[in-house]
Amino acid sequence: MSTDDFSEYVAARWPSLVRSAVLLGCTHPEAEDLVQTALERCLLKWGKVQAADDRDAYVHRVLINTFLSGRRRRWMGEKPTATLPEPAGIDHTTSIDDTDAVLRALDRLPSDQRTAVVLRYYTHLSEQQMASVLDVAAGTVKSRLSRAVKALAQDPDLAELRGSR
């Protein structure tokens, strides 16, 4: 087992994996924690991950399974804190509304449809790769994507977003 190979993989895929986790419904800090946990699991089985036909699909499957099991186990409500973190120095207000509209629209989708949208349109996995990641038939992937795209096309927040362009 080569930890150098694992380190190179993590360095190359970290931003994409974190963005996938955010699109699945995590805050940025939660996404980083989720990806770290998923990659820890992959490191323990790195030989198996390397031997997989599609390493990215394998890692995304671990990421999604980790996400789903974490959501089942714990309450994700507000957590009180004595001090608030300092705001970032960069002003991102121009994209906040667009991002919020997309995230709210994704959040209204059922979990299986949201996962399919993220895997297909963000991570650019093929239908066959998605079927492997989700452990379902390719026809099921197509059905989930079709329903999700239809729901997103009818989403009022996204309609406003399309109308403002």
Coordinates of C-alpha atoms in Angstrom, one line a residue:
M1 CA 0.0 0.0 0.0
S2 CA 1.5 3.3 -1.0
T3 CA 0.5 6.3 1.1
D4 CA 2.1 8.5 -1.5
D5 CA -0.5 7.4 -4.1
F6 CA -3.2 8.0 -1.5
S7 CA -1.9 11.5 -0.7
E8 CA -1.8 12.3 -4.4
Y9 CA -5.3 11.1 -4.9
V10 CA -6.6 13.2 -1.9
A11 CA -4.7 16.3 -3.1
A12 CA -6.3 16.0 -6.6
R13 CA -9.8 15.1 -5.5
W14 CA -10.3 17.1 -2.2
P15 CA -12.0 20.2 -3.7
S16 CA -14.4 18.1 -5.8
L17 CA -15.3 15.8 -3.0
V18 CA -16.0 18.7 -0.6
R19 CA -18.2 20.4 -3.2
S20 CA -20.1 17.2 -3.7
A21 CA -20.7 17.0 0.0
V22 CA -21.9 20.6 0.1
L23 CA -24.3 19.8 -2.8
L24 CA -25.6 16.8 -0.9
G25 CA -26.7 19.2 1.9
C26 CA -23.8 19.8 4.2
T27 CA -22.4 23.1 5.3
H28 CA -18.8 23.7 4.2
P29 CA -17.3 22.7 7.5
E30 CA -19.6 19.6 7.7
A31 CA -18.6 18.8 4.1
E32 CA -14.9 18.9 5.0
D33 CA -15.5 16.6 8.0
L34 CA -17.6 14.3 5.9
V35 CA -14.9 14.0 3.2
Q36 CA -12.2 13.5 5.8
T37 CA -14.2 10.7 7.4
A38 CA -14.9 9.0 4.0
L39 CA -11.2 9.3 3.0
E40 CA -10.1 7.8 6.3
R41 CA -12.3 4.8 5.5
C42 CA -10.8 4.6 2.0
L43 CA -7.3 4.8 3.4
L44 CA -8.0 1.7 5.6
K45 CA -9.0 -0.2 2.5
W46 CA -6.7 1.6 0.0
G47 CA -5.6 -1.6 -1.6
K48 CA -9.2 -2.4 -2.4
V49 CA -9.9 1.1 -3.6
Q50 CA -6.8 0.9 -5.9
A51 CA -8.0 -2.4 -7.3
A52 CA -11.5 -1.0 -8.1
D53 CA -12.5 -0.7 -11.7
D54 CA -13.4 3.0 -11.1
R55 CA -11.6 4.5 -8.1
D56 CA -13.7 7.8 -8.2
A57 CA -17.0 5.9 -8.2
Y58 CA -15.8 3.8 -5.3
V59 CA -14.8 6.9 -3.3
H60 CA -18.0 8.6 -4.1
R61 CA -19.9 5.6 -2.9
V62 CA -18.0 5.7 0.4
L63 CA -18.8 9.4 0.6
I64 CA -22.5 9.0 0.1
N65 CA -22.7 6.0 2.5
T66 CA -20.9 8.1 5.1
F67 CA -23.2 11.0 4.5
L68 CA -26.4 8.9 4.8
S69 CA -25.3 7.0 7.9
G70 CA -24.3 10.3 9.6
R71 CA -27.7 11.8 8.8
R72 CA -29.4 8.8 10.3
R73 CA -27.4 8.8 13.5
R74 CA -27.4 12.4 14.8
W75 CA -29.5 15.4 15.1
M76 CA -28.4 18.2 12.8
G77 CA -30.1 21.1 14.5
E78 CA -28.6 24.3 15.9
K79 CA -25.7 24.1 18.3
P80 CA -25.3 26.9 20.8
T81 CA -21.8 28.5 21.1
A82 CA -20.4 31.2 23.3
T83 CA -18.5 33.0 20.5
L84 CA -19.4 33.5 16.9
P85 CA -16.7 32.9 14.2
E86 CA -15.4 35.9 12.4
P87 CA -16.8 36.5 8.9
A88 CA -14.6 35.9 5.9
G89 CA -12.9 38.8 4.4
I90 CA -14.1 38.3 0.8
D91 CA -17.5 39.6 -0.1
H92 CA -19.5 36.9 -2.0
T93 CA -22.9 38.6 -2.0
T94 CA -23.2 38.6 -5.8
S95 CA -23.6 34.8 -5.8
I96 CA -25.3 34.2 -2.5
D97 CA -28.9 34.4 -3.9
D98 CA -28.1 32.1 -6.8
T99 CA -26.4 29.5 -4.6
D100 CA -29.2 29.7 -2.0
A101 CA -31.8 29.1 -4.7
V102 CA -30.0 26.1 -6.1
L103 CA -29.4 24.6 -2.7
R104 CA -33.0 25.1 -1.6
A105 CA -34.2 23.5 -4.8
L106 CA -31.8 20.6 -4.3
D107 CA -32.9 20.3 -0.7
R108 CA -36.6 19.9 -1.8
L109 CA -35.7 16.9 -3.9
P110 CA -35.9 13.5 -2.3
S111 CA -32.5 12.2 -1.1
D112 CA -32.2 9.7 -3.9
Q113 CA -32.9 12.3 -6.6
R114 CA -30.6 14.9 -5.1
T115 CA -27.8 12.3 -4.9
A116 CA -28.4 11.4 -8.6
V117 CA -28.3 15.1 -9.6
V118 CA -25.0 15.7 -7.7
L119 CA -23.3 12.6 -9.2
R120 CA -24.4 13.3 -12.7
Y121 CA -24.3 17.0 -13.1
Y122 CA -21.6 18.0 -10.7
T123 CA -19.2 15.0 -10.5
H124 CA -20.0 14.1 -14.1
L125 CA -20.3 10.4 -13.5
S126 CA -21.8 8.4 -16.3
E127 CA -25.0 6.6 -15.8
Q128 CA -23.2 3.3 -15.5
Q129 CA -20.8 4.7 -12.9
M130 CA -23.8 6.2 -11.0
A131 CA -25.5 2.8 -11.0
S132 CA -22.3 1.3 -9.6
V133 CA -22.0 4.0 -6.9
L134 CA -25.7 3.8 -5.9
D135 CA -25.9 0.0 -6.3
V136 CA -29.0 0.2 -8.5
A137 CA -29.8 -0.6 -12.1
A138 CA -29.0 1.9 -14.8
G139 CA -32.7 2.3 -15.5
T140 CA -33.3 3.4 -11.9
V141 CA -30.6 6.0 -12.4
K142 CA -32.3 7.3 -15.5
S143 CA -35.7 7.4 -13.7
R144 CA -34.3 9.3 -10.7
L145 CA -32.6 11.8 -12.9
S146 CA -35.7 12.3 -15.1
R147 CA -37.9 13.0 -12.0
A148 CA -35.3 15.3 -10.5
V149 CA -34.8 17.3 -13.7
K150 CA -38.5 17.7 -14.0
A151 CA -38.9 18.8 -10.4
L152 CA -36.0 21.3 -10.8
A153 CA -37.5 22.7 -14.0
Q154 CA -40.7 23.4 -12.2
D155 CA -39.1 24.8 -9.0
P156 CA -40.2 28.4 -8.5
D157 CA -36.9 29.6 -7.0
L158 CA -35.0 28.4 -10.1
A159 CA -37.6 29.9 -12.4
E160 CA -36.9 33.3 -10.8
L161 CA -33.2 32.6 -11.2
R162 CA -33.7 31.8 -14.9
G163 CA -35.9 34.8 -15.4
S164 CA -33.3 37.2 -14.0
R165 CA -30.7 36.3 -16.6

